[in-house]
C-alpha cells in the first residue's frame, strides 16, 4: 500500500465519542455529559455542567495551563494560584542566590507588594472548546496526496483561528485528536503577569528528591503559590506595578474532610501526551532502543552532577533545576521499560496486528482501505530505527554538553562584522545567564563521558571532525577546549561584546570550541534532523488511518482522545495497590513517614527543624485527620501523565482535596499501556499543603483568602 496516498473516509460520531467504562482515559470536558452517568455511578455528586459550562462559571474557569507544561488551580477570588513546587522550581531558582537562597530556605511574601514577578511565565485559561472538524477538512478529497491535504488543513486552521478571536483579546488554537481524524478549537485567555507568592523550602517541597521521584510511599510537599495579575479592566496585561489581582469567574472550594479507600476522585488538568494507538514496531523502538540509550547517558550525567552538588552549595543551587529535569525523564523511562516488559506490550501489540490482518482479509472493502498497513509500518520503522539512533546520541550525548549548547547558541556572533546595540544586549544577557548557573569542571567531566559515548556510537559524523578527533584524541581536545576556549571565559566574552572588538571577533571565529561544535551541529541540522522529520511525517497518514481502523475493528472498546496538552478530566477512585508479591501499599501517608525517612547526612532526607518541632508537639491544627494524623499524600486510579503536574484533584462534590504531582513507578508505562492494578497517580493532600502555609510558614493570611469547608 502506498504511504504517500491513503484513502480516508469519515468516522462515525459514535466511534469518536465513546462512553467510558474504566479508570483509564482522559476525557474532553465539553463532552463530559457522555461520561456523566458512569461518573455518578462511581460516586460523583455533581453534574457535567458543574465541571464545564461556557455560559456560567464552572470548575473549568478555575483550572489553568501553568507555563508551557503544568497545571494550576485558582483558589481565591484574588487570583491566588496553587501548582506543584517542581512546576514553579525554575522560577524559584531564578530568584535564588547565595544571599537569598529561596530553594533552600523557601520564600513567603508577607503582602502583595513582596510578591515577585516572573519574566516569561504565563497561565492560560480555557474560554471554550468546540469541534471544528468539518471546517478544517473542508476541501479535502480522498485522492489527495498527504502534502496537498496538509496545505489545505493548515490554511483552514489559520482561518478558523483568526475568525474565532477577531475583535477580542483571546487567543485560539486548533488541535487534532485521534491522530487527525477530528479537530477541536480551543479559545483561551492568556495572562502574563504571574507573581511568586510562596514556596516551601526544598527539604519540604522536594523532600525525597530524585530517590523518591516516581515512587510510593511518598512524603513530598510538592506545591508552590503564585498569583495572577491583570489590568484594571480585568483583562490580561504585561507586568506593571499598577496591575491588580485577577478576579476569576470561579475559584475552587477546598475540603478538609477525610478521604478513604474507594472515594470518587477526578483530576482536571492539561495532560501532555499519551500514545495508546502505537504499533508493536513503535513500542519496540521505544523499549529496546530509545529508552536504553537515554537511560545510560543520563545516568552518567546525573552521577557527575550529583557528585559536584554534594561538594559545593553554590553548585547545588546552580544545578538543582537542571538535575531535576534530567532525572525526571531518566527515572520515568526506567519504570516505563519495566512496565512494558512486565505487561509484554510488544507481544500483545503483535497479536493485535495479526487479528487486524485477519479482520481486513474478511472483507473486500477493508482490503481496499486498510490492506498492507502492518507491512507499511514495518517498512517505515526499518528506515526510522538507524536515524532515530543518530538523533538519540546527538541529543542525549553531544548536545547535552553545556559548553556545546552554549557555543551553538552563540554561533550567530560569527556572522557579525559588528554588533549593534540590540545584538550587544542579546549576547550580554545570554552570556550572563549561561555563567550564572555554570561549573566548568563539572561540564568538562560530562564532556569527557558524553563525547566519548557520542563518537563511539553515532555513525553519521562529519569526516573532518572524525579525522580531527582521531588525530588529536578526545582527552587532549577536551583539555584544550576547557583551558583555552575564549567562549568559556565570561569576562573576555563580555568585553568582546561590549567593545564590539572586530579583531577579537575574528579571533573568536577560530576558537577551538566553535570549530569543534559548529560542523557537527550544522551537519545534524542539515542532514540528520530533516531526514528524521521528513521520515516521521510519512507516518501521519498511516497513523490517522490506523486509529480509524482500530476503533472500527473494536467497537466494544473505549477509546479516549490521546492527551495533547489540552484540558481533560480523568476520574477513578482512591485506592492502594500491590506492587509485588507480598507487598501491599495503603492509599495514604502521614508526617510520621517523613520522620522515619529523616537522614541528616543525605540532603534529600533532611527534615526542617521547625517541621520536627510541629511534629513533636502534634501541632497540626485543623489539618489532622480523624485519627489525629497529619496526612501528607494519597494515591488514586486517575489516569494522568506529564502536564497533569499541579492539577487539582477533586472529590465527589468538586471540592479540592489535593494536587496531583506524580505517578507510581510501577505504572509509568501508562502513557502507552494503562494497567488498572498498578497505575496510580500520586497526590499531595491539600491538608498538608495548608498546614505548611499556615503552621510552618506563618502565612495564614493566604489560607484566609481561600474558601474552605471542614
XYZ file of C-alpha atoms in Angstrom:
710
model
C 0.000 0.000 0.000
C 1.372 3.457 -0.893
C 2.386 5.517 2.119
C 2.052 8.759 0.154
C -1.549 8.358 -0.838
C -4.016 6.716 1.541
C -7.756 6.923 1.210
C -9.526 8.454 4.204
C -13.200 8.276 4.956
C -15.152 9.955 7.726
C -15.601 8.416 11.160
C -18.925 7.786 12.779
C -19.629 10.175 15.620
C -20.354 7.329 17.986
C -16.909 5.937 17.238
C -15.257 9.213 18.184
C -17.280 9.830 21.323
C -17.436 6.596 23.337
C -18.723 6.305 26.875
C -16.093 5.490 29.492
C -16.310 2.225 31.388
C -12.938 2.126 33.161
C -10.445 4.217 35.174
C -8.336 4.604 32.034
C -8.991 7.695 29.946
C -8.554 11.452 29.665
C -11.884 12.911 28.629
C -12.820 16.153 26.907
C -14.759 18.307 29.401
C -17.128 19.766 26.803
C -18.393 16.221 26.086
C -18.461 15.101 29.691
C -22.217 14.575 29.647
C -21.391 11.314 27.808
C -19.426 10.185 30.881
C -21.770 11.712 33.455
C -23.739 8.548 34.201
C -20.593 6.449 34.671
C -19.014 9.112 36.873
C -22.106 9.351 39.036
C -22.273 5.574 39.355
C -18.692 5.719 40.633
C -19.750 8.294 43.250
C -19.763 11.771 41.696
C -22.415 14.053 43.213
C -22.254 16.965 40.761
C -23.208 17.296 37.096
C -21.116 17.557 33.943
C -22.263 21.200 33.653
C -20.771 21.959 37.057
C -17.440 20.916 35.588
C -17.709 22.541 32.153
C -20.121 25.294 31.204
C -19.497 28.039 28.656
C -22.332 30.308 29.779
C -21.863 30.145 33.543
C -18.943 29.915 35.942
C -17.831 26.306 36.289
C -14.823 24.357 37.528
C -13.068 24.849 34.172
C -12.764 28.556 34.997
C -10.523 27.733 37.964
C -8.071 25.461 36.112
C -5.131 26.867 34.138
C -2.286 25.729 31.972
C 0.710 26.852 34.038
C 3.637 27.875 31.867
C 4.123 25.518 28.959
C 3.633 22.150 30.587
C 1.990 22.088 34.021
C -1.442 22.746 35.511
C -2.528 25.118 38.241
C -5.763 25.948 40.068
C -7.227 29.216 41.285
C -8.131 29.017 44.973
C -9.303 32.523 45.856
C -11.245 35.432 44.432
C -7.946 37.334 44.306
C -6.286 35.158 41.710
C -4.310 33.036 44.175
C -2.921 30.020 42.357
C -1.572 26.652 43.504
C 0.668 24.406 41.448
C 3.497 21.988 42.168
C 6.826 23.032 43.655
C 8.555 21.340 40.736
C 6.438 23.340 38.280
C 7.495 26.601 39.901
C 11.018 25.349 40.560
C 12.749 27.159 37.705
C 11.145 30.462 38.700
C 12.021 29.968 42.368
C 15.568 29.154 41.291
C 15.768 32.260 39.102
C 15.121 34.432 42.176
C 17.654 32.499 44.285
C 21.251 33.367 45.102
C 23.679 32.705 47.922
C 22.280 35.808 49.654
C 18.616 34.853 49.032
C 18.528 31.074 48.749
C 14.794 30.571 48.242
C 15.342 26.996 47.063
C 16.867 26.012 50.397
C 15.008 28.319 52.749
C 11.711 28.835 50.960
C 10.043 32.144 50.148
C 6.905 33.783 51.506
C 5.627 37.205 50.543
C 4.077 38.835 53.604
C 1.928 41.092 51.473
C 1.174 41.637 47.791
C 3.963 44.218 47.439
C 6.516 41.495 48.192
C 5.252 39.105 45.507
C 7.905 38.512 42.829
C 7.270 38.896 39.062
C 8.399 36.095 36.756
C 9.580 37.029 33.298
C 8.295 34.634 30.641
C 5.713 32.899 32.835
C 2.110 32.764 31.643
C -1.073 30.975 32.607
C -3.779 30.037 30.139
C -7.499 29.860 30.930
C -9.836 27.993 28.596
C -12.813 30.051 27.467
C -14.405 27.481 25.178
C -13.661 24.349 23.159
C -15.644 23.035 20.219
C -15.485 20.618 17.302
C -14.352 22.213 14.033
C -13.616 19.018 12.093
C -15.918 19.896 9.200
C -14.339 23.334 8.781
C -10.772 22.004 8.990
C -11.421 19.250 6.449
C -13.359 21.484 4.079
C -11.939 20.913 0.600
C -10.245 17.618 1.447
C -10.643 14.857 -1.145
C -9.832 11.173 -0.787
C -7.458 11.154 -3.751
C -5.196 13.926 -2.403
C -1.563 13.405 -1.518
C -0.611 13.971 2.105
C 1.177 17.237 1.252
C -1.884 18.562 -0.581
C -4.041 17.613 2.386
C -1.713 19.341 4.853
C -1.686 22.537 2.827
C -5.480 22.812 2.896
C -5.737 21.796 6.563
C -3.106 24.355 7.579
C -4.843 27.179 5.744
C -8.258 26.198 7.100
C -6.903 26.141 10.648
C -5.372 29.584 10.221
C -8.695 30.969 9.006
C -10.643 29.334 11.854
C -8.262 30.700 14.498
C -8.363 34.220 13.105
C -12.152 34.224 12.869
C -12.576 32.819 16.395
C -10.626 35.651 18.050
C -11.452 38.569 15.773
C -12.255 41.665 17.822
C -11.290 40.018 21.129
C -8.197 39.741 23.328
C -8.468 35.942 23.253
C -6.061 33.553 21.590
C -7.100 30.436 19.687
C -5.513 27.161 18.719
C -6.863 24.233 16.714
C -5.535 20.826 17.679
C -6.061 17.391 16.149
C -7.298 14.422 18.158
C -7.492 10.764 17.205
C -4.385 11.306 15.044
C -6.063 13.867 12.811
C -9.442 12.203 12.397
C -11.048 15.027 14.357
C -10.138 18.666 15.142
C -11.011 20.871 18.107
C -10.858 24.645 18.522
C -9.664 25.992 21.875
C -10.294 29.656 22.669
C -8.063 30.844 25.507
C -7.322 33.826 27.696
C -3.590 34.165 28.426
C -2.250 36.079 31.447
C 1.424 37.086 31.584
C 1.757 38.926 34.904
C 2.206 35.999 37.283
C 3.929 36.583 40.610
C 5.545 34.215 43.080
C 3.744 34.344 46.415
C 5.227 31.461 48.338
C 7.250 28.266 48.192
C 8.314 25.871 50.928
C 11.998 25.039 51.365
C 13.244 22.245 49.122
C 13.504 19.959 52.150
C 9.686 20.058 52.120
C 8.782 20.813 48.507
C 11.300 18.326 47.146
C 11.601 16.001 50.133
C 12.871 12.644 48.936
C 14.438 14.228 45.861
C 15.331 12.025 42.929
C 15.403 8.944 45.154
C 11.666 9.165 45.847
C 10.727 10.583 42.440
C 8.075 8.373 40.748
C 7.884 6.273 43.927
C 5.261 5.366 46.503
C 5.022 5.733 49.523
C 5.680 9.468 49.102
C 6.113 12.323 51.586
C 6.776 15.334 49.350
C 5.147 18.721 49.966
C 5.181 19.430 46.233
C 3.463 22.816 45.973
C 4.160 26.469 45.305
C 1.919 29.527 45.366
C 1.538 32.200 42.679
C -0.931 34.980 41.935
C -2.431 36.088 38.620
C -2.440 39.832 37.967
C -4.265 41.732 35.233
C -5.043 45.244 34.100
C -7.637 47.279 35.990
C -10.160 46.287 33.312
C -9.760 42.629 34.330
C -8.046 41.695 31.078
C -4.544 40.230 30.633
C -1.758 42.819 30.684
C 2.064 42.758 30.782
C 3.715 43.193 34.163
C 3.034 46.584 35.690
C 3.246 47.586 39.338
C -0.247 49.067 38.998
C -1.824 45.802 37.831
C -4.398 44.263 40.155
C -5.119 40.685 41.291
C -7.308 38.780 38.856
C -10.905 38.084 39.904
C -11.874 34.734 38.373
C -15.339 33.594 37.352
C -14.811 30.623 39.636
C -12.320 29.574 42.285
C -12.135 26.160 43.919
C -13.620 25.331 47.285
C -11.222 23.352 49.484
C -12.319 20.386 51.577
C -10.559 19.318 54.789
C -12.722 16.216 55.156
C -11.072 12.816 55.472
C -10.575 10.705 52.377
C -10.915 6.954 52.348
C -10.464 3.966 50.055
C -12.879 3.876 47.084
C -13.834 7.562 47.398
C -14.556 9.050 43.979
C -11.954 11.483 42.668
C -11.298 13.279 39.432
C -8.321 15.166 38.036
C -8.871 18.293 35.958
C -5.809 19.425 34.038
C -3.623 19.585 30.963
C -2.056 16.148 30.318
C 0.757 16.306 27.770
C 0.942 13.092 25.778
C -0.360 9.546 25.698
C 0.156 7.056 22.867
C -2.487 4.346 23.085
C -2.514 3.667 19.324
C 1.185 2.807 18.915
C 2.051 -0.296 16.921
C 4.397 -3.045 18.088
C 7.141 -1.546 15.923
C 6.910 1.805 17.721
C 6.890 0.205 21.183
C 9.888 -1.927 20.229
C 11.810 1.200 19.190
C 10.992 2.916 22.490
C 11.608 -0.090 24.727
C 14.694 -1.552 23.090
C 16.497 1.455 21.613
C 15.384 4.972 22.526
C 14.847 4.460 26.262
C 18.022 2.397 26.901
C 20.235 4.980 25.160
C 18.717 7.881 27.102
C 18.824 5.993 30.413
C 22.506 5.128 30.017
C 23.615 8.630 29.035
C 21.521 10.389 31.677
C 22.851 8.034 34.339
C 26.356 9.222 33.505
C 25.341 12.888 33.595
C 23.476 12.569 36.871
C 26.314 10.730 38.608
C 28.691 13.562 37.749
C 26.271 16.390 38.618
C 25.298 14.859 41.953
C 28.955 14.401 42.893
C 29.621 18.113 42.401
C 26.361 19.224 44.034
C 27.236 17.288 47.188
C 30.595 19.079 47.427
C 29.526 22.692 46.956
C 26.486 24.737 47.983
C 26.697 27.138 45.026
C 26.846 24.250 42.567
C 23.802 22.720 44.240
C 21.861 25.952 43.673
C 23.113 26.235 40.092
C 22.349 22.657 39.119
C 19.298 21.718 41.204
C 16.774 22.535 38.479
C 18.998 21.021 35.786
C 19.467 17.789 37.705
C 15.748 17.537 38.443
C 14.922 17.922 34.747
C 17.446 15.284 33.701
C 16.398 12.847 36.421
C 12.673 13.150 35.823
C 12.771 11.570 32.380
C 15.574 9.191 33.330
C 13.690 7.535 36.165
C 10.394 7.540 34.274
C 11.919 5.700 31.319
C 13.395 3.065 33.624
C 9.959 2.446 35.149
C 8.291 2.613 31.743
C 10.559 -0.073 30.336
C 9.960 -2.278 33.365
C 6.194 -1.895 32.916
C 6.248 -2.521 29.161
C 8.271 -5.672 29.690
C 6.129 -6.868 32.597
C 2.925 -6.431 30.584
C 4.582 -7.912 27.470
C 3.191 -4.996 25.465
C 5.152 -5.733 22.279
C 3.746 -9.260 22.134
C 0.183 -8.069 22.738
C 0.535 -5.399 20.059
C 1.810 -8.038 17.628
C -1.183 -10.232 18.397
C -3.489 -7.263 17.785
C -1.803 -6.665 14.430
C -2.314 -10.310 13.469
C -6.007 -10.034 14.352
C -6.170 -6.829 12.327
C -4.776 -8.561 9.244
C -7.346 -11.337 9.658
C -10.145 -8.795 10.081
C -9.052 -6.929 6.956
C -8.902 -10.167 4.930
C -12.541 -10.932 5.754
C -13.937 -8.022 3.722
C -13.048 -6.632 0.295
C -13.841 -3.040 1.294
C -11.482 -3.360 4.249
C -8.826 -4.823 1.992
C -9.083 -1.820 -0.298
C -8.992 0.676 2.564
C -6.693 -0.978 5.117
C -4.744 -3.641 3.232
C -0.965 -3.648 3.733
C -0.920 -1.323 6.747
C 1.089 -3.589 9.072
C 3.651 -4.190 6.337
C 3.845 -0.431 5.669
C 4.534 0.204 9.366
C 7.292 -2.413 9.386
C 8.970 -0.843 6.366
C 8.702 2.605 7.935
C 10.320 1.587 11.234
C 13.075 -0.317 9.436
C 14.017 3.041 7.898
C 13.444 5.069 11.065
C 15.430 2.909 13.508
C 19.010 3.867 12.449
C 18.114 7.555 12.083
C 16.404 7.563 15.491
C 19.628 6.186 16.969
C 21.593 9.101 15.490
C 19.079 11.562 16.916
C 19.249 9.957 20.365
C 23.025 10.100 20.570
C 23.162 13.653 19.277
C 20.513 14.979 21.679
C 21.328 12.904 24.783
C 25.122 12.901 24.403
C 26.658 15.608 22.218
C 24.091 18.400 22.591
C 23.608 17.685 26.309
C 27.111 19.043 26.996
C 26.590 22.582 28.304
C 29.600 24.125 26.539
C 28.460 22.635 23.221
C 24.941 24.004 23.571
C 26.295 27.422 24.596
C 28.664 27.514 21.607
C 25.774 26.862 19.236
C 23.605 29.480 20.934
C 26.443 31.982 20.447
C 27.386 30.988 16.894
C 25.391 33.849 15.378
C 28.156 36.162 16.556
C 30.401 34.606 13.905
C 28.324 36.098 11.108
C 28.506 39.625 12.506
C 31.024 42.119 11.162
C 29.979 44.339 14.022
C 27.362 44.256 16.762
C 24.520 46.759 17.050
C 23.094 47.757 20.421
C 20.316 45.176 20.280
C 22.782 42.377 19.487
C 25.075 43.524 22.281
C 22.188 43.385 24.737
C 21.075 39.979 23.474
C 24.528 38.372 23.684
C 25.327 40.008 27.025
C 22.132 38.559 28.503
C 22.897 35.147 27.006
C 26.429 35.156 28.439
C 25.323 36.235 31.917
C 22.508 33.686 32.032
C 24.840 30.886 30.995
C 27.606 31.599 33.503
C 25.176 32.272 36.359
C 24.473 28.543 36.569
C 27.660 27.016 35.180
C 30.519 24.963 36.639
C 33.355 24.447 34.155
C 34.964 21.492 35.953
C 31.629 19.693 36.146
C 30.930 20.362 32.481
C 34.371 19.103 31.427
C 33.788 15.805 33.200
C 30.435 15.455 31.430
C 32.134 16.333 28.127
C 34.695 13.566 28.655
C 31.948 10.995 29.320
C 29.336 12.012 26.755
C 31.646 12.957 23.886
C 33.259 9.530 24.257
C 29.828 7.879 24.065
C 28.839 10.002 21.075
C 31.901 9.238 18.952
C 31.740 5.555 19.889
C 28.100 5.077 18.858
C 26.993 7.729 16.350
C 27.649 6.786 12.725
C 26.776 9.963 10.828
C 29.522 12.429 11.845
C 31.403 14.809 9.530
C 34.598 13.154 8.264
C 36.715 16.214 9.003
C 35.615 16.120 12.653
C 36.322 12.403 12.931
C 39.793 12.914 11.458
C 40.444 15.721 13.942
C 39.285 13.655 16.920
C 41.348 10.659 15.812
C 44.406 12.825 15.260
C 44.273 14.839 18.478
C 42.379 12.435 20.727
C 39.331 13.334 22.801
C 41.268 13.745 26.040
C 43.655 16.313 24.589
C 40.816 18.021 22.731
C 38.830 18.286 25.958
C 41.803 19.734 27.839
C 42.348 22.360 25.150
C 38.671 23.348 24.985
C 38.314 23.880 28.719
C 41.678 25.602 29.183
C 41.906 27.728 26.022
C 38.414 28.473 24.718
C 37.588 32.175 24.908
C 33.904 31.196 24.818
C 34.236 29.732 28.296
C 35.781 32.909 29.724
C 32.920 35.080 30.917
C 34.895 38.300 31.377
C 36.545 38.101 27.969
C 33.252 37.338 26.239
C 31.509 40.271 27.928
C 34.386 42.545 26.982
C 34.349 41.420 23.328
C 30.612 42.037 23.074
C 30.676 45.367 24.910
C 33.558 46.818 22.874
C 32.478 45.238 19.593
C 36.144 44.336 19.122
C 36.446 43.308 15.438
C 39.897 41.793 15.914
C 38.648 39.753 18.853
C 35.532 38.737 16.932
C 37.666 37.456 14.067
C 39.853 35.560 16.521
C 36.734 34.124 18.124
C 35.775 32.521 14.819
C 38.832 30.274 15.169
C 38.067 29.380 18.787
C 38.546 25.661 19.403
C 35.085 25.218 20.948
C 33.435 26.861 17.937
C 35.472 24.904 15.383
C 34.640 21.653 17.147
C 30.930 22.353 17.724
C 29.684 24.107 14.603
C 30.431 21.426 11.971
C 28.696 18.704 13.982
C 25.589 20.753 14.798
C 25.314 22.095 11.251
C 25.666 18.573 9.867
C 22.921 17.391 12.226
C 20.620 20.290 11.291
C 21.279 19.892 7.571
C 21.286 16.112 7.197
C 20.026 14.150 10.187
C 17.196 16.279 11.634
C 15.455 16.907 8.264
C 15.742 13.246 7.346
C 14.239 12.255 10.701
C 11.497 14.884 10.423
C 10.588 14.033 6.832
C 10.538 10.331 7.553
C 8.411 10.854 10.673
C 5.877 12.882 8.669
C 5.397 9.936 6.338
C 3.612 8.090 9.107
C 0.985 10.815 9.662
C -1.445 9.330 7.169
C -0.705 5.824 8.393
C -1.407 6.815 11.998
C -4.631 8.562 11.043
C -5.917 5.557 9.145
C -4.638 3.079 11.761
C -6.523 4.910 14.519
C -9.713 4.858 12.489
C -9.262 1.158 11.739
C -8.570 0.217 15.370
C -11.748 1.935 16.508
C -13.768 0.369 13.730
C -12.389 -3.096 14.462
C -13.065 -2.847 18.220
C -16.453 -1.119 18.601
C -16.811 -2.585 22.096
C -13.649 -0.884 23.371
C -13.469 2.550 24.987
C -11.177 4.975 23.161
C -10.380 8.380 24.610
C -8.515 11.036 22.608
C -4.792 10.819 23.338
C -3.548 13.629 25.556
C -2.125 16.654 23.708
C -1.826 19.383 26.391
C -5.498 20.289 26.227
C -7.888 20.406 29.169
C -9.076 16.936 30.218
C -10.879 15.125 33.006
C -9.672 11.776 34.357
C -11.632 10.010 37.059
C -11.440 6.988 39.315
C -11.196 6.134 42.989
C -8.776 6.414 45.878
C -7.118 3.036 46.159
C -3.909 1.359 47.319
C -2.127 -1.338 45.321
C 0.196 -4.335 45.442
C 3.449 -3.626 43.550
C 4.962 -7.051 44.173
C 4.066 -10.358 45.723
C 3.669 -9.955 49.473
C 3.672 -6.130 49.348
C 0.547 -4.061 49.990
C 0.546 -0.270 49.872
C -2.225 1.635 51.622
C -3.666 4.721 49.985
C -2.168 7.498 52.125
C 0.945 8.613 54.017
C 1.432 10.868 57.042
C 4.070 13.099 58.605
C 5.166 10.054 60.579
C 6.784 8.752 57.392
C 8.792 11.958 56.978
C 10.326 11.440 60.394
C 11.026 7.784 59.615
C 12.846 8.745 56.400
C 14.893 11.506 58.032
C 18.644 11.240 57.430
C 20.660 14.401 58.155
C 23.579 13.024 56.121
C 21.534 12.840 52.900
C 20.317 16.177 51.519
C 17.097 14.726 50.089
C 16.085 13.454 53.544
C 16.931 16.409 55.749
C 13.912 17.445 57.830
C 13.437 21.112 58.680
C 13.817 21.799 62.453
C 10.544 23.701 62.653
C 8.691 20.837 60.985
C 10.149 18.448 63.548
C 9.027 20.758 66.329
C 5.483 20.923 64.970
C 5.505 17.128 64.725
C 6.866 16.747 68.260
C 4.036 18.816 69.701
C 1.451 17.358 67.267
C 0.597 20.955 66.396
C -1.463 20.102 63.306
C -4.373 22.452 63.924
C -7.475 21.674 61.874
C -5.452 19.780 59.267
C -5.233 16.467 61.138
C -7.465 13.552 60.144
C -9.913 11.866 62.498
C -7.108 9.663 63.875
C -5.017 12.691 64.824
C -2.561 12.050 61.985
C -1.336 14.726 59.592
C -1.915 13.343 56.067
C 0.801 14.138 53.507
C -0.018 12.305 50.262
C -2.506 9.816 48.824
C -2.991 7.810 45.634
C -5.861 7.093 43.253
C -6.582 5.324 39.968
C -6.917 8.552 37.937
C -5.176 8.278 34.557
C -2.540 11.044 34.435
C 0.613 11.909 32.562
C 3.129 14.736 32.166
C 1.311 18.074 32.185
C -1.006 16.893 34.956
C 1.593 18.096 37.456
C -0.193 20.600 39.659
C -3.651 19.504 38.529
C -6.437 19.840 41.078
C -7.699 16.541 42.431
C -11.353 16.939 43.363
C -13.810 14.903 45.399
C -17.339 13.813 44.543
C -18.642 17.336 45.216
C -15.998 19.014 43.075
C -14.060 20.273 46.096
C -10.265 20.450 46.074
C -8.669 17.671 48.128
C -5.178 17.557 46.639
C -2.614 18.495 43.999
C -1.557 15.840 41.520
C 2.235 15.669 41.225
C 3.430 12.239 40.122
C 2.697 8.635 39.204
C 3.892 5.475 40.880
C 6.987 3.967 39.270
C 5.315 0.649 38.508
C 2.721 2.446 36.372
C 4.806 4.848 34.274
C 4.064 2.830 31.136
C 0.503 4.217 31.335
C 1.259 6.682 28.527
C 1.333 3.625 26.249
C -0.470 0.906 28.206
C -2.693 1.535 31.220
C -2.890 -1.119 33.954
C -5.725 -0.657 36.437
C -3.954 -2.831 39.026
C -0.730 -0.826 39.169
C -1.321 2.610 37.627
C -1.720 5.165 40.407
C -1.444 8.941 40.434
C 0.306 10.436 43.453
C -1.364 13.418 45.104
C -0.325 15.970 47.701
C -3.055 16.070 50.334
C -4.390 19.633 50.462
C -4.344 19.451 54.255
C -0.543 19.106 54.301
C -0.257 21.979 51.814
C -2.362 24.263 54.015
C -0.588 23.068 57.164
C 2.757 24.157 55.697
C 1.364 27.534 54.621
C -0.409 28.150 57.924
C 1.604 26.469 60.668
C 5.079 26.238 59.157
C 5.316 29.453 57.108
C 3.023 31.548 59.319
C 1.269 32.746 56.179
C -2.256 32.218 57.454
C -3.392 35.296 55.559
C -3.170 33.200 52.402
C -5.342 30.478 53.895
C -7.829 33.135 54.944
C -8.218 34.089 51.255
C -9.455 30.604 50.432
C -12.917 29.078 50.686
C -12.633 26.076 52.994
C -15.166 23.515 54.183
C -14.385 21.350 57.206
